[in-house]
Coordinates of N, CA and C in Angstrom, one line a residue:
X1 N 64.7 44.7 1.5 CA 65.8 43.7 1.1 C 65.8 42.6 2.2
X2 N 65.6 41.2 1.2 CA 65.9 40.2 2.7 C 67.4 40.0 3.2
X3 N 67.3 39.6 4.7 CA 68.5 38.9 5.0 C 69.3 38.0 4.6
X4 N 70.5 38.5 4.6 CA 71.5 37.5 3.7 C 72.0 36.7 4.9
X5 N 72.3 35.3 4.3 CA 72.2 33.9 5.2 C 73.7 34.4 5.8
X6 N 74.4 33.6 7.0 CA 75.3 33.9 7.6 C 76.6 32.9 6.7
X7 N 77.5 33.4 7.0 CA 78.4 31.8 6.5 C 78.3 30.6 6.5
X8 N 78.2 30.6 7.9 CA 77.7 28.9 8.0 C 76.3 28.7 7.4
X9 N 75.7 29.4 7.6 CA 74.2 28.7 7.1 C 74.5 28.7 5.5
X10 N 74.8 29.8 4.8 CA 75.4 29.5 3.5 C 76.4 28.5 3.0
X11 N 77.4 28.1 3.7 CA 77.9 26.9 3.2 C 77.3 25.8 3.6
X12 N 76.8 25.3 4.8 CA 76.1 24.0 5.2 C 75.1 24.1 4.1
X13 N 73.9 25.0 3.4 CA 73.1 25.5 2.6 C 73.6 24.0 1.5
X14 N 74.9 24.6 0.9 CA 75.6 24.5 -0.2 C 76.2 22.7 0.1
X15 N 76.3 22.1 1.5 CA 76.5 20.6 1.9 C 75.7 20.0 1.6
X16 N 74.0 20.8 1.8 CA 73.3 20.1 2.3 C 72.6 19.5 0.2
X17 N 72.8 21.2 -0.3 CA 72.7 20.4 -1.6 C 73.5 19.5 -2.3
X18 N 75.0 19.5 -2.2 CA 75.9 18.3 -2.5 C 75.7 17.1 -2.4
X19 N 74.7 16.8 -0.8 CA 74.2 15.5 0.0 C 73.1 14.8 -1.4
X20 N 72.5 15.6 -2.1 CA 71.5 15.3 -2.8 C 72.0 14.5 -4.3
X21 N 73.6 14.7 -4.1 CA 74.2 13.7 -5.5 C 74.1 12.5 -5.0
X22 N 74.1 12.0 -3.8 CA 75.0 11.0 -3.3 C 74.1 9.7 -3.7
X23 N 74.8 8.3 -3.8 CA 74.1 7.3 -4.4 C 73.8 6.3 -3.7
X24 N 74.1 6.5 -2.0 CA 73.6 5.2 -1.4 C 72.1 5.3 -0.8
X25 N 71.7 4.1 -0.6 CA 70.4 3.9 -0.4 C 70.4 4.4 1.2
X26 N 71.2 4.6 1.9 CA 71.2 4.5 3.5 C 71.1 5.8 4.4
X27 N 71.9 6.6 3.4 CA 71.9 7.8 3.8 C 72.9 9.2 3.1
X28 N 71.9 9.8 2.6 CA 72.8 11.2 1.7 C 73.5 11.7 2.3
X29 N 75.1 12.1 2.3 CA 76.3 12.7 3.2 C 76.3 14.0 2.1
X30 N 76.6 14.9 2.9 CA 77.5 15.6 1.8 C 78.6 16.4 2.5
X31 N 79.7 17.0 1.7 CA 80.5 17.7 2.2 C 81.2 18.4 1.7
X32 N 81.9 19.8 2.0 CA 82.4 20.9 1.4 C 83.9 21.3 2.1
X33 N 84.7 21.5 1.9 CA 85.8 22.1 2.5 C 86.1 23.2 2.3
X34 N 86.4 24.4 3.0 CA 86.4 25.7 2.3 C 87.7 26.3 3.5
X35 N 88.2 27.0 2.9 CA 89.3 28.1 3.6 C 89.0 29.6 3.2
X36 N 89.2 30.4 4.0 CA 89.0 31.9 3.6 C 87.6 32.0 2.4
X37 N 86.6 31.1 3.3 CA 85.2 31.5 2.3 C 85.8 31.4 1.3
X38 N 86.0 30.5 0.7 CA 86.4 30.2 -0.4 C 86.5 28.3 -0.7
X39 N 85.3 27.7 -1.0 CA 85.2 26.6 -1.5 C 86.3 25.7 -2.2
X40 N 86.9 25.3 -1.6 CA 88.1 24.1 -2.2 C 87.5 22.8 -2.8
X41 N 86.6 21.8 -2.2 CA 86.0 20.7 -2.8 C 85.0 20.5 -2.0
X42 N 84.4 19.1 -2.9 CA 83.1 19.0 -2.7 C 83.2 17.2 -2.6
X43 N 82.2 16.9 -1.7 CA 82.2 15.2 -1.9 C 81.0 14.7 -1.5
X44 N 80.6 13.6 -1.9 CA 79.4 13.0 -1.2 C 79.7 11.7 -1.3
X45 N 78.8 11.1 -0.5 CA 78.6 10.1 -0.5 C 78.5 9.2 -1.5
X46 N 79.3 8.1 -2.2 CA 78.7 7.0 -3.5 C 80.1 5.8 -3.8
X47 N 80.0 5.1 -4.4 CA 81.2 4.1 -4.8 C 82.3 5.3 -6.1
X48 N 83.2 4.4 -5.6 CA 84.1 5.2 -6.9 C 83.6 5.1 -8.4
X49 N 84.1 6.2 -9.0 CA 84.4 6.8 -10.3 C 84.2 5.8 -11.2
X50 N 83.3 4.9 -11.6 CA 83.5 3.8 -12.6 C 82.8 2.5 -11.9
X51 N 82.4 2.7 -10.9 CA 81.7 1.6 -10.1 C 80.3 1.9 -10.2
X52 N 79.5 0.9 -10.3 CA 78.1 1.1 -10.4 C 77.9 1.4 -9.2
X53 N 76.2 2.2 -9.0 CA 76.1 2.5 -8.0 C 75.4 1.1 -7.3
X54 N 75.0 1.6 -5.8 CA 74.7 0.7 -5.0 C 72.9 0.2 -5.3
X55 N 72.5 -0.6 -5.4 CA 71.0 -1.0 -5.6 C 70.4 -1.9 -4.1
X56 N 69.5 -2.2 -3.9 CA 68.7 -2.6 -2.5 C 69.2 -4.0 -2.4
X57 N 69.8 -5.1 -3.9 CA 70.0 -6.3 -3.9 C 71.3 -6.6 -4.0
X58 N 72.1 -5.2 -4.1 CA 73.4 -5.4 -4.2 C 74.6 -4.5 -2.7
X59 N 73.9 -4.1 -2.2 CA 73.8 -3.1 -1.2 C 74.5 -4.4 0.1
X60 N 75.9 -4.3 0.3 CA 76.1 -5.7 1.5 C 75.4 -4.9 3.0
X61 N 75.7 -3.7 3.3 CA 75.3 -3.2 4.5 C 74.0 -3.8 4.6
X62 N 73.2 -3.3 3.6 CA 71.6 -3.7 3.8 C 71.4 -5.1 3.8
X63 N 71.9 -6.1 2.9 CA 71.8 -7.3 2.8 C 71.9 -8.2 4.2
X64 N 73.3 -7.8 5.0 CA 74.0 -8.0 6.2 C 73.1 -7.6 7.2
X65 N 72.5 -6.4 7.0 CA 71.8 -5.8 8.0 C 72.5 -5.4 9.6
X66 N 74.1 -4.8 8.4 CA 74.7 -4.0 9.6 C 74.5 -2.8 10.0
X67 N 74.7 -2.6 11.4 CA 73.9 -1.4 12.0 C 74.8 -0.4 11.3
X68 N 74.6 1.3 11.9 CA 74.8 2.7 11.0 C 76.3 2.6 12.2
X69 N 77.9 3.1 11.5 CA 78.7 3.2 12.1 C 79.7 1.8 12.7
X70 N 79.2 0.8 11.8 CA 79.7 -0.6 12.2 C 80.4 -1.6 10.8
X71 N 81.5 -1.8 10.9 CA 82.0 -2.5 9.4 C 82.0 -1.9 8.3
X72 N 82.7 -0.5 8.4 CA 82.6 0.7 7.4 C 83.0 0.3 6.3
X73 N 84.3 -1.7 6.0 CA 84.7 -1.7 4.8 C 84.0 -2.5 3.9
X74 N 82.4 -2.9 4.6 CA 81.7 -4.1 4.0 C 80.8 -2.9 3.4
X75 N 81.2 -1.6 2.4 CA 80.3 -0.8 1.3 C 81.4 -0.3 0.3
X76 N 80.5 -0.5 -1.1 CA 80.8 0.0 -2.1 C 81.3 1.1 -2.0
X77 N 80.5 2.4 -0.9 CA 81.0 3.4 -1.1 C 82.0 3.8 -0.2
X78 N 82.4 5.7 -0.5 CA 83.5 6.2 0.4 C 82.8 7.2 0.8
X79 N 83.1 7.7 1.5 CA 82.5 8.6 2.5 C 82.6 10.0 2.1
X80 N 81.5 10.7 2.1 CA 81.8 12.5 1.7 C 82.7 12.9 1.8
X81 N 83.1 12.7 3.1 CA 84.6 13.7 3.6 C 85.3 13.0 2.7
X82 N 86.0 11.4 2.4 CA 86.8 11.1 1.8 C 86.7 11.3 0.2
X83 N 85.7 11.3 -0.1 CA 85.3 11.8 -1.7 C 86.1 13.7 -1.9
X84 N 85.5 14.1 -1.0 CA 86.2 16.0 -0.6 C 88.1 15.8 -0.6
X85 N 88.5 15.3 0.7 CA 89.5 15.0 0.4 C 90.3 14.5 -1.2
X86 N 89.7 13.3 -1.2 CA 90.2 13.1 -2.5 C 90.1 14.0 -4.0
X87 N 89.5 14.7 -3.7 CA 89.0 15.4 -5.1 C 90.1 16.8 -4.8
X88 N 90.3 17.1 -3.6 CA 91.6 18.5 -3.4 C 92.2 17.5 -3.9
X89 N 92.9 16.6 -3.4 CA 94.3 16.0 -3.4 C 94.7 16.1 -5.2
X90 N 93.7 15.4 -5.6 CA 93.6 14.8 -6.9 C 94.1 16.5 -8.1
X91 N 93.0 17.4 -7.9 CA 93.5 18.5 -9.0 C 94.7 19.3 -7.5
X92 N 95.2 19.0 -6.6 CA 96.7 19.8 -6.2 C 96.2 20.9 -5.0
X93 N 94.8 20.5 -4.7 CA 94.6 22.0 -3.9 C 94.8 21.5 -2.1
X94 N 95.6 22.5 -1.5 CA 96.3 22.1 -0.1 C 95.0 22.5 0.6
X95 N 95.0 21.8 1.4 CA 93.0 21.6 2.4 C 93.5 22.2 4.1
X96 N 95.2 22.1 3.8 CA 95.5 22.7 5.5 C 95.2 23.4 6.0
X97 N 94.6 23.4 7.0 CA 94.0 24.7 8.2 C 92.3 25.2 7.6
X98 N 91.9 24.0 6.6 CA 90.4 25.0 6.3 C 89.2 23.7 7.4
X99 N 88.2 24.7 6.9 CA 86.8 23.7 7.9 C 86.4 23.2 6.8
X100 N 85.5 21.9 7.5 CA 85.0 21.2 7.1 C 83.4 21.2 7.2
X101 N 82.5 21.7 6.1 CA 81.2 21.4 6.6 C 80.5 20.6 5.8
X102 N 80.1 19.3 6.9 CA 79.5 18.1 6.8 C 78.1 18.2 6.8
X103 N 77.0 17.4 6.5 CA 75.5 17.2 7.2 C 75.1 16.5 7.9
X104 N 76.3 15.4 8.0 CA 76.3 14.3 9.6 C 77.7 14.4 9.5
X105 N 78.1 14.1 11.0 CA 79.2 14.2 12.0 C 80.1 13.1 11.8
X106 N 81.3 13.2 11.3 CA 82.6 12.5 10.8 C 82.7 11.0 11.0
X107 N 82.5 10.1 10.8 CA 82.9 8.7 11.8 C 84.1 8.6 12.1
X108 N 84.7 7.7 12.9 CA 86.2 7.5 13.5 C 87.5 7.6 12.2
X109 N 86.7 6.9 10.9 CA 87.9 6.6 9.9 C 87.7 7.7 9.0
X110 N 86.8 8.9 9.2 CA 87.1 9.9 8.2 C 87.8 11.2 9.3
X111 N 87.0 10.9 10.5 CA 88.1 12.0 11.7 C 89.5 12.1 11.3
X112 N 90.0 10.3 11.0 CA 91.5 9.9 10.9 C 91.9 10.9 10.2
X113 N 91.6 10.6 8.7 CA 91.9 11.3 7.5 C 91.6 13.0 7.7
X114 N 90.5 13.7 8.5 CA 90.4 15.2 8.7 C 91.8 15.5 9.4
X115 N 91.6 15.1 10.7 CA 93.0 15.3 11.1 C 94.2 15.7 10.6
X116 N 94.2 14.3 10.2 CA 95.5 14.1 9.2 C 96.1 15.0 7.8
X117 N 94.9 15.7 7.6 CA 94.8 16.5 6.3 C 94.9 17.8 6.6
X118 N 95.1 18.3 8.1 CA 94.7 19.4 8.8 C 93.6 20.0 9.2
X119 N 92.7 19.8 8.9 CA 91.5 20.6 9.0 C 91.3 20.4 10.8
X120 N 91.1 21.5 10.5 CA 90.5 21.5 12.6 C 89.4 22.4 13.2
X121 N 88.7 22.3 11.8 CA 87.4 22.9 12.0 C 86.1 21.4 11.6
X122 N 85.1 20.8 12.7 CA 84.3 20.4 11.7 C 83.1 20.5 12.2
X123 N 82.1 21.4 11.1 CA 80.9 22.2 11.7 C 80.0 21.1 10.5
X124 N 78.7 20.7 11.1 CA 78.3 19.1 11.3 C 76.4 19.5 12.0
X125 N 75.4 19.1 10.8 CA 73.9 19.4 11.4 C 73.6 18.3 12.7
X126 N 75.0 17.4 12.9 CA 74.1 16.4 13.7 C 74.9 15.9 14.8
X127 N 74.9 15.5 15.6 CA 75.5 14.5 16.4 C 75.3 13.2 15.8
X128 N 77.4 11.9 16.2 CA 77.1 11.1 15.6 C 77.5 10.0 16.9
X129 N 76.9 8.9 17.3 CA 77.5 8.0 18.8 C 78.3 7.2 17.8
X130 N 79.8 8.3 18.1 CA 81.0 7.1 17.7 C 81.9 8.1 18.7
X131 N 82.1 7.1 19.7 CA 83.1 7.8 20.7 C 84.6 7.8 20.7
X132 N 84.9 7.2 19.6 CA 86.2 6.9 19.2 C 86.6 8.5 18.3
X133 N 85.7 8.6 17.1 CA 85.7 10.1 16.8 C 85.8 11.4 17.3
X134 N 85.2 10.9 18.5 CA 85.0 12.2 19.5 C 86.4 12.5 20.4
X135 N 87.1 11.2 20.6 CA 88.2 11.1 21.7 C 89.6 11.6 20.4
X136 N 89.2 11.5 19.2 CA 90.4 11.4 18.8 C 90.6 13.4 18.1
X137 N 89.3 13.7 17.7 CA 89.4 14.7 17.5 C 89.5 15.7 18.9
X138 N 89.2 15.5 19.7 CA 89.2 16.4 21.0 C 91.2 16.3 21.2
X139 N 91.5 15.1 21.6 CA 92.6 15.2 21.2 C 93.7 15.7 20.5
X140 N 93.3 15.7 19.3 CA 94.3 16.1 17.8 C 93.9 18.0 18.3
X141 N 93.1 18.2 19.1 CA 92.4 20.2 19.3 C 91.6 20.4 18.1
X142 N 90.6 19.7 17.3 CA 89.7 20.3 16.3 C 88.6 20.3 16.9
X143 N 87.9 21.3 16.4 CA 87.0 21.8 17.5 C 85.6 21.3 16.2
X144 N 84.7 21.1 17.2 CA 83.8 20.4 16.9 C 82.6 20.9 16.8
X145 N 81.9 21.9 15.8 CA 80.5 22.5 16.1 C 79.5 22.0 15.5
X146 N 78.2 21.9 16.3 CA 76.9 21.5 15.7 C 76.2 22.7 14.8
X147 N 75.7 22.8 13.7 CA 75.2 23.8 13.3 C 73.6 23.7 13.4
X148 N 73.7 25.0 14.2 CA 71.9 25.6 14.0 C 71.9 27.3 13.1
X149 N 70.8 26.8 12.5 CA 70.9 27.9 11.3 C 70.2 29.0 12.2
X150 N 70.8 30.1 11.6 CA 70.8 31.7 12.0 C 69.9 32.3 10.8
X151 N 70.0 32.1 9.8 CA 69.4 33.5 8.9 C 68.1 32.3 8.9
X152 N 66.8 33.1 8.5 CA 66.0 32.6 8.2 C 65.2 33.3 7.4
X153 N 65.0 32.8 6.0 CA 64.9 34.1 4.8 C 63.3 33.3 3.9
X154 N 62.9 34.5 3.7 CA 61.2 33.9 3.3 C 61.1 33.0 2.7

């Protein structure tokens, strides 16, 4: 019988496929919110519900050639975490006190929103240089883990 994956590695698992909806050209996010092993919502990266997606000629970040982590409001899209959030909020489901597992590390304006939303778990494959995220969540007490996978199955 093989090894069954650990929690974290089975929901990051399950991030890392969500990352694979997402529609910007820059970089696939994904994210999952769960309480008591138990999956609340799901989000990735892309423009809202009714907005086309982003293309290489219509794309302002790329066009602008702003760096990664700089002038977050010049894109079509919203950010995994805030697509997750929004999607509990939206069908009524309370996200307080669950973790967050991301496949990159929160930027400053979705930390805002984790915080804010309770979550004070956010377990993340990456390190991200935004030290504003870092100071606000250390702050608020959410604890901040990098994931390295544990089960390793044939």
């Amino acid at each position: 019988m093989s090894e069954r994956p650990s929690w974290d590695d089975y929901f990051m698992s399950i991030a890392k496929e969500v990352a694979a909806r997402s529609t910007c050209l820059r970089r696939n996010v994904g994210a999952i919110i769960v309480k008591d092993r138990r999956i609340l919502a799901t989000g990735y990266n892309g423009p809202p519900s009714g907005i086309s997606h982003c293309l290489p000629e219509t794309c302002l970040r790329t066009k602008l050639n702003i760096p990664s982590g700089e002038k977050h409001e010049l894109c079509r899209g919203l950010h995994a975490e805030q697509n997750a959030i929004i999607q509990a909020a939206s069908h009524g489901v309370p996200i307080n006190g669950a973790v967050i597992y991301v496949t990159h590390h929160p930027c400053s304006i979705c930390s805002k929103m984790l915080i804010n939303s309770g979550i004070k778990t956010f377990i993340t494959l990456s390190d991200y240089d935004d030290p504003l995220a870092k100071e606000m969540a250390s702050e608020a007490g959410v604890n901040i883990m990098i994931h390295k996978p544990v089960s390793v199955r044939p």
